[in-house]
Amino acid sequence: MNRISPGETVDGRVLWLDPAAGAPAPGAQAPLGGELTADVCIVGGGLLGLWTAIKIVELDPGADVCVLEASTCGFGASGRNAGFAMSLWSKSSSLLGRADRVEASRLAQASDDALDELERFCADEGIDCGFRLPGWLWTATAPAQAGSWKSTAAAAESLGGSPFVEIGKEEVRERLGTRNVFGALFEPHCATVDPGKLVTGLRGAALRRGVRIFEHTPVTAIDRDTQVVTCPGGSVRSRQLVLATNAWLAKLPELRRVIVPVSADVIATAPQPEFFKNSWSGGEAVTNSSIIADFARPTVDDRVVIGRGAAAMAFAAHLGRGFLENPPRTKEISTALATLIPDLDEAPVTHSWSGPVDRTSDGLPIVDRLPGSRILFAGGFSGNGVGPTNIFGRMLASLALGIEDEWSSSSYIGIPAYRFPPEPVRYLGGVLVRRAVRNQINAVDNGRPVSALTRKLVGLYPSGLMKVES
């Protein structure tokens, strides 16, 4: 089996951020020094923060926008994901719980259109991020998983969309070169990208538009009345402050019970050109139908990237080193690729890393102002941010500029009513629920019945990339 052997290095190297594997190595922007004023200050230099800055300048070319990034742009989830650029159609059921039907339909379609915009933007800006539109296969990797997508497909149809095609087990087996799948739902309009090159490209596009970006500039304090942010080297006073820090938003008292930081763990193999001569020629992104989903995709240089979501949960939103690298979890994932595609069981692992995911109960991001303040925020993409950050950046841009349009008046905007339990109940309960989830996964994969108690505990597990019928 394709396990990481005890002698192999598991050091948290991210494929997309590794210059030795072809990642760009631009010099970092200088940190903030001194006191600064701006029309809009954005905290967070990932995909959401950069798209928001770009959208603001597109709407108002004279706007003075600055971005503060604690590390380097893309260091967090934006540079650590698997590079699936998806629409929101797979979250149609959740959309119907957040917005009225008309607005839910508009947002789903806008997220679909955003993929075409992303392709055009990359072409116009010369961003070579390996953009491809191979589609997404939502697979059943156990017989009991087959058809778990039916309610999502029905919800999408109720919103006026027809994004999915159900395909049989023989066709999906032929596509992927494995017998270990039992059918799939296919979404043709789904892209894959190199997220490291994408975020670097967006960084360059923002700079060319006059956006000021300060890297290695952590925010140490925020005055909620004046919207002044303080950093080690200075401060920024702005008319509008926007927080785009994803999982780190959970540190705020107002959001710690609606956003939970969890880990996603990923590995990448060495190039496997011989395998791709006869298998997986479509290059589709793949996710299974397990409650804790495994995801995989090929790269343009014939590697395979495979990962697993929500393997661990942060206590009190503390994002320690284990959310950037975790050898025990990545060693566990190193067996998943061989289980999915046995022909790759000898593929050596060259990179393994982890990343923080900002999880919400329904798997959708939250957009609003912090209660009692004018500070805008968005977060909670739950593993599906590469594509949707474009449209939510557009929503933040309208709100930041005070433009009255369909984005700023969306019925989607608002903090949902649900609340996760307070600590330590949330963490301890999360341990029990994740244990139940693993028990159910093992039972389903091996054809065993699932106990009523296990099903009840699993029902408390928040939605992730998509809603799965258990």
Tab-separated table of C-alpha atoms in Angstrom:
chain	number	residue	atom	x	y	z
A	1	MET	CA	0.000	0.000	0.000
A	2	ASN	CA	1.053	3.577	-0.646
A	3	ARG	CA	1.913	4.515	2.930
A	4	ILE	CA	4.464	7.139	3.889
A	5	SER	CA	7.291	5.085	5.300
A	6	PRO	CA	8.919	6.027	8.636
A	7	GLY	CA	12.013	7.268	6.796
A	8	GLU	CA	10.176	9.613	4.459
A	9	THR	CA	9.995	13.325	5.188
A	10	VAL	CA	6.620	14.681	6.251
A	11	ASP	CA	7.508	18.297	6.869
A	12	GLY	CA	4.482	20.301	5.838
A	13	ARG	CA	5.840	21.293	2.421
A	14	VAL	CA	2.949	22.544	0.299
A	15	LEU	CA	3.177	21.510	-3.354
A	16	TRP	CA	1.683	24.785	-4.586
A	17	LEU	CA	4.103	26.888	-2.505
A	18	ASP	CA	7.288	24.895	-3.171
A	19	PRO	CA	9.641	26.621	-5.664
A	20	ALA	CA	11.403	23.304	-6.210
A	21	ALA	CA	8.112	21.968	-7.631
A	22	GLY	CA	7.553	24.979	-9.881
A	23	ALA	CA	5.836	27.399	-7.510
A	24	PRO	CA	6.564	31.098	-8.058
A	25	ALA	CA	8.913	32.685	-5.578
A	26	PRO	CA	8.157	36.411	-5.684
A	27	GLY	CA	9.691	38.757	-3.184
A	28	ALA	CA	7.357	39.623	-0.340
A	29	GLN	CA	5.859	43.074	-0.147
A	30	ALA	CA	7.350	45.212	2.598
A	31	PRO	CA	5.591	45.208	5.974
A	32	LEU	CA	3.621	48.213	7.102
A	33	GLY	CA	5.692	50.989	8.596
A	34	GLY	CA	4.172	54.096	10.150
A	35	GLU	CA	0.658	55.488	10.225
A	36	LEU	CA	-1.452	55.056	7.099
A	37	THR	CA	-4.882	56.166	5.907
A	38	ALA	CA	-6.988	54.419	3.256
A	39	ASP	CA	-10.528	54.371	1.954
A	40	VAL	CA	-10.764	50.619	2.531
A	41	CYS	CA	-8.462	48.421	4.592
A	42	ILE	CA	-8.696	44.662	4.061
A	43	VAL	CA	-7.201	42.295	6.620
A	44	GLY	CA	-6.218	39.034	4.937
A	45	GLY	CA	-4.252	38.529	1.721
A	46	GLY	CA	-5.819	35.305	0.522
A	47	LEU	CA	-8.227	34.783	-2.358
A	48	LEU	CA	-11.127	36.549	-0.649
A	49	GLY	CA	-9.102	39.591	0.394
A	50	LEU	CA	-7.463	39.959	-3.010
A	51	TRP	CA	-10.708	39.483	-4.969
A	52	THR	CA	-12.385	42.050	-2.715
A	53	ALA	CA	-9.604	44.563	-3.362
A	54	ILE	CA	-9.750	43.979	-7.123
A	55	LYS	CA	-13.546	44.272	-7.222
A	56	ILE	CA	-13.465	47.522	-5.208
A	57	VAL	CA	-11.013	49.129	-7.629
A	58	GLU	CA	-13.030	47.897	-10.620
A	59	LEU	CA	-16.143	49.562	-9.180
A	60	ASP	CA	-14.294	52.716	-8.089
A	61	PRO	CA	-10.913	53.158	-9.815
A	62	GLY	CA	-10.104	56.059	-7.512
A	63	ALA	CA	-10.528	54.077	-4.307
A	64	ASP	CA	-7.483	53.873	-2.057
A	65	VAL	CA	-7.319	50.221	-0.924
A	66	CYS	CA	-4.727	48.507	1.229
A	67	VAL	CA	-4.367	44.842	2.205
A	68	LEU	CA	-2.675	43.654	5.384
A	69	GLU	CA	-1.372	40.060	5.383
A	70	ALA	CA	0.106	38.476	8.517
A	71	SER	CA	2.440	36.220	6.525
A	72	THR	CA	2.586	36.139	2.721
A	73	CYS	CA	-0.399	36.121	0.380
A	74	GLY	CA	-1.703	32.581	0.086
A	75	PHE	CA	0.049	31.223	3.170
A	76	GLY	CA	-3.268	30.134	4.704
A	77	ALA	CA	-6.118	28.150	3.201
A	78	SER	CA	-5.871	29.969	-0.159
A	79	GLY	CA	-2.537	28.307	-0.909
A	80	ARG	CA	-3.170	24.999	0.883
A	81	ASN	CA	-6.327	23.675	-0.751
A	82	ALA	CA	-6.575	21.109	-3.545
A	83	GLY	CA	-7.392	23.650	-6.229
A	84	PHE	CA	-11.032	22.732	-6.909
A	85	ALA	CA	-12.756	25.806	-8.380
A	86	MET	CA	-16.412	24.874	-7.976
A	87	SER	CA	-19.797	26.541	-8.133
A	88	LEU	CA	-22.361	26.617	-5.328
A	89	TRP	CA	-24.764	24.197	-7.040
A	90	SER	CA	-23.615	21.390	-4.735
A	91	LYS	CA	-24.792	23.564	-1.815
A	92	SER	CA	-28.243	24.273	-3.263
A	93	SER	CA	-30.035	22.833	-0.231
A	94	SER	CA	-28.077	25.106	2.104
A	95	LEU	CA	-28.621	28.146	-0.131
A	96	LEU	CA	-32.367	27.674	0.218
A	97	GLY	CA	-31.931	27.951	3.978
A	98	ARG	CA	-29.960	31.205	3.757
A	99	ALA	CA	-31.766	33.235	1.085
A	100	ASP	CA	-35.120	33.421	-0.631
A	101	ARG	CA	-35.535	31.161	-3.651
A	102	VAL	CA	-34.901	33.891	-6.221
A	103	GLU	CA	-31.695	35.028	-4.542
A	104	ALA	CA	-30.505	31.463	-3.920
A	105	SER	CA	-30.919	30.788	-7.637
A	106	ARG	CA	-29.099	33.997	-8.571
A	107	LEU	CA	-26.141	33.218	-6.308
A	108	ALA	CA	-25.843	29.646	-7.568
A	109	GLN	CA	-25.821	30.845	-11.173
A	110	ALA	CA	-23.435	33.708	-10.348
A	111	SER	CA	-21.005	31.232	-8.800
A	112	ASP	CA	-21.216	29.172	-11.993
A	113	ASP	CA	-20.566	32.240	-14.157
A	114	ALA	CA	-17.648	33.179	-11.897
A	115	LEU	CA	-15.686	30.191	-13.209
A	116	ASP	CA	-15.863	31.599	-16.733
A	117	GLU	CA	-14.875	35.005	-15.360
A	118	LEU	CA	-11.924	33.396	-13.592
A	119	GLU	CA	-10.772	31.817	-16.854
A	120	ARG	CA	-11.042	35.150	-18.709
A	121	PHE	CA	-9.345	37.059	-15.894
A	122	CYS	CA	-6.390	34.672	-15.829
A	123	ALA	CA	-6.035	34.911	-19.610
A	124	ASP	CA	-6.238	38.718	-19.601
A	125	GLU	CA	-3.795	39.083	-16.698
A	126	GLY	CA	-1.355	36.424	-17.887
A	127	ILE	CA	-1.921	34.274	-14.787
A	128	ASP	CA	-0.648	30.783	-15.639
A	129	CYS	CA	-2.326	28.788	-12.881
A	130	GLY	CA	-3.078	25.656	-14.909
A	131	PHE	CA	-6.769	26.537	-15.271
A	132	ARG	CA	-8.713	23.589	-16.678
A	133	LEU	CA	-12.425	22.725	-16.841
A	134	PRO	CA	-12.442	18.945	-16.442
A	135	GLY	CA	-15.584	18.785	-14.299
A	136	TRP	CA	-16.224	17.281	-10.890
A	137	LEU	CA	-17.136	13.687	-10.050
A	138	TRP	CA	-19.075	13.240	-6.812
A	139	THR	CA	-18.463	9.529	-6.430
A	140	ALA	CA	-19.740	6.628	-4.390
A	141	THR	CA	-16.743	4.683	-3.099
A	142	ALA	CA	-18.941	2.147	-1.312
A	143	PRO	CA	-22.201	0.599	-2.585
A	144	ALA	CA	-24.189	2.229	0.225
A	145	GLN	CA	-23.043	5.689	-0.904
A	146	ALA	CA	-24.646	5.397	-4.348
A	147	GLY	CA	-27.414	7.963	-4.784
A	148	SER	CA	-26.453	10.011	-1.700
A	149	TRP	CA	-26.479	13.081	-3.954
A	150	LYS	CA	-30.132	12.870	-5.021
A	151	SER	CA	-31.499	15.539	-2.667
A	152	THR	CA	-28.796	17.993	-3.748
A	153	ALA	CA	-29.546	17.390	-7.419
A	154	ALA	CA	-33.258	17.915	-6.727
A	155	ALA	CA	-32.548	21.152	-4.839
A	156	ALA	CA	-30.474	22.459	-7.763
A	157	GLU	CA	-33.310	21.672	-10.156
A	158	SER	CA	-35.738	23.510	-7.872
A	159	LEU	CA	-33.521	26.588	-8.284
A	160	GLY	CA	-33.788	26.326	-12.050
A	161	GLY	CA	-30.407	24.722	-12.605
A	162	SER	CA	-29.429	21.508	-14.324
A	163	PRO	CA	-25.725	21.328	-13.502
A	164	PHE	CA	-25.464	17.597	-12.800
A	165	VAL	CA	-25.462	14.378	-14.812
A	166	GLU	CA	-25.713	11.038	-13.039
A	167	ILE	CA	-23.403	8.392	-14.459
A	168	GLY	CA	-23.219	4.659	-13.808
A	169	LYS	CA	-20.492	2.721	-12.119
A	170	GLU	CA	-19.013	1.273	-15.292
A	171	GLU	CA	-18.540	4.691	-16.877
A	172	VAL	CA	-16.941	6.231	-13.808
A	173	ARG	CA	-14.721	3.174	-13.382
A	174	GLU	CA	-13.514	3.574	-16.952
A	175	ARG	CA	-12.872	7.279	-16.445
A	176	LEU	CA	-10.799	6.848	-13.295
A	177	GLY	CA	-9.158	3.516	-14.002
A	178	THR	CA	-10.430	1.766	-10.880
A	179	ARG	CA	-13.088	-0.753	-9.852
A	180	ASN	CA	-13.487	0.856	-6.431
A	181	VAL	CA	-16.276	3.284	-7.380
A	182	PHE	CA	-20.005	2.533	-7.646
A	183	GLY	CA	-21.455	5.446	-9.583
A	184	ALA	CA	-21.175	9.230	-9.538
A	185	LEU	CA	-22.861	12.548	-10.056
A	186	PHE	CA	-20.945	14.619	-12.614
A	187	GLU	CA	-20.831	18.421	-12.718
A	188	PRO	CA	-19.168	19.302	-16.048
A	189	HIS	CA	-18.619	22.983	-15.213
A	190	CYS	CA	-15.957	22.676	-12.510
A	191	ALA	CA	-12.356	23.835	-12.819
A	192	THR	CA	-9.045	22.854	-11.306
A	193	VAL	CA	-6.225	25.319	-10.713
A	194	ASP	CA	-2.864	25.618	-9.043
A	195	PRO	CA	-4.039	27.718	-6.079
A	196	GLY	CA	-0.553	28.967	-5.245
A	197	LYS	CA	-0.075	30.414	-8.721
A	198	LEU	CA	-3.633	31.757	-8.700
A	199	VAL	CA	-3.214	33.696	-5.465
A	200	THR	CA	0.191	34.980	-6.597
A	201	GLY	CA	-1.406	36.079	-9.857
A	202	LEU	CA	-4.222	37.874	-8.048
A	203	ARG	CA	-1.657	39.564	-5.838
A	204	GLY	CA	0.104	40.888	-8.926
A	205	ALA	CA	-3.186	41.983	-10.513
A	206	ALA	CA	-4.125	43.893	-7.360
A	207	LEU	CA	-0.741	45.622	-7.224
A	208	ARG	CA	-1.048	46.648	-10.877
A	209	ARG	CA	-4.382	48.269	-10.029
A	210	GLY	CA	-2.808	50.401	-7.340
A	211	VAL	CA	-3.779	48.319	-4.306
A	212	ARG	CA	-1.195	48.623	-1.555
A	213	ILE	CA	-0.286	45.236	-0.056
A	214	PHE	CA	1.717	44.860	3.146
A	215	GLU	CA	2.960	41.355	3.961
A	216	HIS	CA	4.405	40.078	7.246
A	217	THR	CA	2.022	42.558	8.862
A	218	PRO	CA	-0.095	40.864	11.536
A	219	VAL	CA	-2.906	42.886	13.057
A	220	THR	CA	-2.509	43.087	16.817
A	221	ALA	CA	-5.512	45.256	17.710
A	222	ILE	CA	-8.688	46.648	16.174
A	223	ASP	CA	-10.556	49.697	17.474
A	224	ARG	CA	-14.140	48.858	16.565
A	225	ASP	CA	-15.372	52.413	16.956
A	226	THR	CA	-12.767	54.123	14.778
A	227	GLN	CA	-11.891	51.060	12.614
A	228	VAL	CA	-8.203	51.749	13.239
A	229	VAL	CA	-6.078	48.602	13.052
A	230	THR	CA	-2.747	48.399	14.827
A	231	CYS	CA	0.213	46.344	13.615
A	232	PRO	CA	3.747	45.908	14.988
A	233	GLY	CA	5.118	48.534	12.613
A	234	GLY	CA	2.276	51.013	12.441
A	235	SER	CA	-1.461	51.480	12.041
A	236	VAL	CA	-4.143	52.002	9.391
A	237	ARG	CA	-7.134	54.295	9.689
A	238	SER	CA	-9.797	53.641	7.040
A	239	ARG	CA	-13.324	54.613	6.173
A	240	GLN	CA	-14.206	50.923	5.844
A	241	LEU	CA	-12.500	47.909	7.408
A	242	VAL	CA	-13.007	44.442	5.897
A	243	LEU	CA	-11.956	41.218	7.646
A	244	ALA	CA	-11.100	38.402	5.226
A	245	THR	CA	-9.131	36.056	7.471
A	246	ASN	CA	-11.163	32.857	7.000
A	247	ALA	CA	-10.590	30.393	9.874
A	248	TRP	CA	-8.981	33.101	12.021
A	249	LEU	CA	-12.374	34.873	12.173
A	250	ALA	CA	-13.396	32.263	14.738
A	251	LYS	CA	-11.233	34.098	17.275
A	252	LEU	CA	-13.752	36.956	17.336
A	253	PRO	CA	-16.312	36.637	20.167
A	254	GLU	CA	-19.224	37.311	17.811
A	255	LEU	CA	-18.218	34.524	15.428
A	256	ARG	CA	-16.650	31.832	17.574
A	257	ARG	CA	-19.953	29.935	17.784
A	258	VAL	CA	-20.844	30.149	14.080
A	259	ILE	CA	-17.447	29.353	12.520
A	260	VAL	CA	-15.351	26.394	13.640
A	261	PRO	CA	-11.750	25.929	12.435
A	262	VAL	CA	-11.072	22.373	11.289
A	263	SER	CA	-8.143	20.862	9.432
A	264	ALA	CA	-7.800	19.600	5.898
A	265	ASP	CA	-4.857	17.295	5.248
A	266	VAL	CA	-3.342	16.784	1.809
A	267	ILE	CA	-0.580	14.837	0.073
A	268	ALA	CA	0.871	14.961	-3.440
A	269	THR	CA	2.605	12.210	-5.355
A	270	ALA	CA	5.536	12.358	-7.695
A	271	PRO	CA	4.551	12.680	-11.386
A	272	GLN	CA	2.891	9.498	-12.743
A	273	PRO	CA	2.879	9.969	-16.538
A	274	GLU	CA	2.579	6.241	-17.326
A	275	PHE	CA	-0.642	5.920	-15.337
A	276	PHE	CA	-2.217	8.936	-17.034
A	277	LYS	CA	-1.564	7.558	-20.497
A	278	ASN	CA	-4.497	5.180	-20.063
A	279	SER	CA	-6.462	6.336	-17.013
A	280	TRP	CA	-8.100	9.466	-15.597
A	281	SER	CA	-7.531	11.126	-18.961
A	282	GLY	CA	-10.371	13.600	-18.357
A	283	GLY	CA	-8.536	15.088	-15.390
A	284	GLU	CA	-11.733	15.368	-13.315
A	285	ALA	CA	-11.757	16.588	-9.745
A	286	VAL	CA	-13.079	13.790	-7.532
A	287	THR	CA	-14.803	13.699	-4.160
A	288	ASN	CA	-16.324	10.688	-2.445
A	289	SER	CA	-19.660	10.617	-0.626
A	290	SER	CA	-18.328	9.966	2.836
A	291	ILE	CA	-19.395	12.409	5.560
A	292	ILE	CA	-15.694	13.182	6.073
A	293	ALA	CA	-14.909	13.573	2.393
A	294	ASP	CA	-11.786	12.481	0.570
A	295	PHE	CA	-10.931	14.563	-2.492
A	296	ALA	CA	-8.442	14.061	-5.314
A	297	ARG	CA	-7.351	15.573	-8.607
A	298	PRO	CA	-4.527	15.296	-11.142
A	299	THR	CA	-2.136	18.175	-11.728
A	300	VAL	CA	-0.845	19.510	-15.029
A	301	ASP	CA	2.477	17.736	-14.407
A	302	ASP	CA	0.791	14.341	-13.802
A	303	ARG	CA	0.893	14.288	-10.032
A	304	VAL	CA	-2.072	13.246	-7.931
A	305	VAL	CA	-3.181	15.449	-5.054
A	306	ILE	CA	-5.453	13.751	-2.521
A	307	GLY	CA	-6.725	14.937	0.827
A	308	ARG	CA	-9.298	14.599	3.566
A	309	GLY	CA	-11.396	17.297	5.170
A	310	ALA	CA	-12.318	17.980	8.790
A	311	ALA	CA	-9.857	15.535	10.357
A	312	ALA	CA	-9.410	17.658	13.490
A	313	MET	CA	-11.098	20.582	15.199
A	314	ALA	CA	-9.433	23.504	16.950
A	315	PHE	CA	-10.060	24.017	20.645
A	316	ALA	CA	-11.160	27.605	21.313
A	317	ALA	CA	-10.182	28.531	17.731
A	318	HIS	CA	-6.491	27.964	18.524
A	319	LEU	CA	-4.751	27.285	15.204
A	320	GLY	CA	-1.495	25.679	16.237
A	321	ARG	CA	1.236	24.150	14.098
A	322	GLY	CA	-0.860	20.997	13.712
A	323	PHE	CA	-3.113	22.945	11.358
A	324	LEU	CA	-0.207	23.491	8.960
A	325	GLU	CA	1.443	20.083	9.174
A	326	ASN	CA	0.420	16.865	10.882
A	327	PRO	CA	2.436	13.744	10.066
A	328	PRO	CA	0.057	11.216	11.701
A	329	ARG	CA	-2.923	12.449	9.689
A	330	THR	CA	-1.054	12.740	6.399
A	331	LYS	CA	0.345	9.234	6.890
A	332	GLU	CA	-3.237	8.039	7.246
A	333	ILE	CA	-4.222	9.780	4.009
A	334	SER	CA	-1.314	8.199	2.183
A	335	THR	CA	-3.310	4.947	2.078
A	336	ALA	CA	-6.474	6.546	0.656
A	337	LEU	CA	-5.177	6.963	-2.902
A	338	ALA	CA	-4.220	3.307	-3.162
A	339	THR	CA	-7.673	2.382	-1.878
A	340	LEU	CA	-9.351	4.529	-4.524
A	341	ILE	CA	-6.985	3.615	-7.386
A	342	PRO	CA	-4.888	0.527	-6.631
A	343	ASP	CA	-2.706	1.116	-9.699
A	344	LEU	CA	-1.213	4.083	-7.862
A	345	ASP	CA	-0.276	2.169	-4.726
A	346	GLU	CA	3.448	2.513	-5.490
A	347	ALA	CA	3.349	6.231	-6.281
A	348	PRO	CA	5.816	7.963	-3.928
A	349	VAL	CA	4.597	10.872	-1.830
A	350	THR	CA	6.651	14.043	-2.298
A	351	HIS	CA	4.616	16.639	-0.378
A	352	SER	CA	2.283	16.508	2.600
A	353	TRP	CA	0.650	19.383	4.396
A	354	SER	CA	-2.354	20.579	6.348
A	355	GLY	CA	-4.429	23.732	6.310
A	356	PRO	CA	-7.169	25.427	8.343
A	357	VAL	CA	-10.737	25.327	7.035
A	358	ASP	CA	-13.402	27.755	8.246
A	359	ARG	CA	-16.390	25.463	8.775
A	360	THR	CA	-19.995	26.566	9.225
A	361	SER	CA	-22.987	24.444	10.134
A	362	ASP	CA	-24.459	24.479	6.612
A	363	GLY	CA	-21.202	24.662	4.659
A	364	LEU	CA	-21.812	28.190	3.339
A	365	PRO	CA	-19.863	31.377	4.056
A	366	ILE	CA	-21.242	34.165	6.232
A	367	VAL	CA	-21.231	37.802	5.098
A	368	ASP	CA	-22.270	40.709	7.329
A	369	ARG	CA	-21.064	43.467	9.587
A	370	LEU	CA	-19.817	42.601	13.052
A	371	PRO	CA	-22.717	43.257	15.432
A	372	GLY	CA	-22.597	46.771	16.843
A	373	SER	CA	-19.973	47.986	14.369
A	374	ARG	CA	-19.429	49.011	10.740
A	375	ILE	CA	-16.720	46.372	10.228
A	376	LEU	CA	-17.456	44.009	7.337
A	377	PHE	CA	-16.416	40.375	7.276
A	378	ALA	CA	-16.861	37.211	5.263
A	379	GLY	CA	-15.765	33.690	6.090
A	380	GLY	CA	-16.859	30.103	6.499
A	381	PHE	CA	-16.251	28.746	2.984
A	382	SER	CA	-15.987	25.209	4.404
A	383	GLY	CA	-13.564	23.939	1.779
A	384	ASN	CA	-15.216	25.524	-1.262
A	385	GLY	CA	-13.629	28.940	-1.560
A	386	VAL	CA	-11.504	28.972	-4.712
A	387	GLY	CA	-14.458	29.724	-6.974
A	388	PRO	CA	-17.010	31.432	-4.663
A	389	THR	CA	-14.526	33.964	-3.208
A	390	ASN	CA	-14.985	35.811	-6.499
A	391	ILE	CA	-18.689	36.499	-5.960
A	392	PHE	CA	-18.412	37.087	-2.223
A	393	GLY	CA	-15.565	39.497	-2.901
A	394	ARG	CA	-17.994	41.303	-5.207
A	395	MET	CA	-20.583	41.389	-2.418
A	396	LEU	CA	-18.058	42.823	0.046
A	397	ALA	CA	-16.976	45.412	-2.533
A	398	SER	CA	-20.504	46.783	-2.937
A	399	LEU	CA	-20.995	46.848	0.823
A	400	ALA	CA	-17.633	48.552	1.401
A	401	LEU	CA	-18.321	51.259	-1.171
A	402	GLY	CA	-21.917	51.787	-0.084
A	403	ILE	CA	-23.249	50.894	-3.524
A	404	GLU	CA	-26.909	49.928	-3.565
A	405	ASP	CA	-27.275	46.965	-5.910
A	406	GLU	CA	-28.315	43.314	-5.932
A	407	TRP	CA	-25.139	42.384	-4.062
A	408	SER	CA	-25.407	44.779	-1.144
A	409	SER	CA	-29.154	44.152	-0.770
A	410	SER	CA	-28.932	40.361	-1.006
A	411	SER	CA	-31.251	38.434	1.308
A	412	TYR	CA	-28.272	36.115	1.862
A	413	ILE	CA	-26.422	38.669	4.007
A	414	GLY	CA	-26.610	38.050	7.738
A	415	ILE	CA	-25.307	35.862	10.546
A	416	PRO	CA	-27.301	32.601	10.692
A	417	ALA	CA	-29.315	31.815	13.790
A	418	TYR	CA	-27.569	28.496	14.522
A	419	ARG	CA	-24.908	28.363	17.234
A	420	PHE	CA	-22.305	25.728	17.971
A	421	PRO	CA	-22.037	24.906	21.698
A	422	PRO	CA	-19.575	26.931	23.777
A	423	GLU	CA	-16.177	25.551	24.754
A	424	PRO	CA	-15.299	23.079	26.151
A	425	VAL	CA	-18.624	21.424	25.247
A	426	ARG	CA	-18.060	22.073	21.544
A	427	TYR	CA	-14.644	20.452	21.468
A	428	LEU	CA	-15.552	17.452	23.612
A	429	GLY	CA	-18.807	16.982	21.717
A	430	GLY	CA	-16.897	17.281	18.471
A	431	VAL	CA	-14.631	14.420	19.527
A	432	LEU	CA	-17.661	12.195	20.178
A	433	VAL	CA	-19.359	13.186	16.921
A	434	ARG	CA	-16.232	12.634	14.817
A	435	ARG	CA	-15.781	9.224	16.457
A	436	ALA	CA	-19.374	8.381	15.514
A	437	VAL	CA	-18.751	9.601	11.972
A	438	ARG	CA	-15.727	7.339	11.644
A	439	ASN	CA	-17.727	4.401	13.020
A	440	GLN	CA	-20.464	5.023	10.466
A	441	ILE	CA	-17.958	5.354	7.616
A	442	ASN	CA	-16.334	2.041	8.573
A	443	ALA	CA	-19.724	0.344	8.865
A	444	VAL	CA	-20.962	1.654	5.501
A	445	ASP	CA	-17.706	0.818	3.714
A	446	ASN	CA	-17.854	-2.750	5.045
A	447	GLY	CA	-21.586	-3.304	4.570
A	448	ARG	CA	-22.419	-3.406	8.291
A	449	PRO	CA	-25.520	-1.856	9.899
A	450	VAL	CA	-25.204	1.499	11.675
A	451	SER	CA	-26.604	1.837	15.180
A	452	ALA	CA	-29.353	4.337	15.974
A	453	LEU	CA	-27.092	6.169	18.454
A	454	THR	CA	-24.351	6.500	15.867
A	455	ARG	CA	-26.824	7.885	13.323
A	456	LYS	CA	-28.100	10.389	15.867
A	457	LEU	CA	-24.593	11.618	16.677
A	458	VAL	CA	-23.669	11.793	12.990
A	459	GLY	CA	-26.725	13.967	12.434
A	460	LEU	CA	-25.017	16.649	14.551
A	461	TYR	CA	-22.050	16.817	12.167
A	462	PRO	CA	-22.005	20.096	10.163
A	463	SER	CA	-22.269	20.075	6.383
A	464	GLY	CA	-18.969	20.329	4.561
A	465	LEU	CA	-18.215	20.510	0.870
A	466	MET	CA	-21.707	19.232	0.077
A	467	LYS	CA	-24.724	17.753	1.822
A	468	VAL	CA	-24.509	13.949	2.051
A	469	GLU	CA	-27.495	11.729	2.666
A	470	SER	CA	-26.512	9.191	5.302
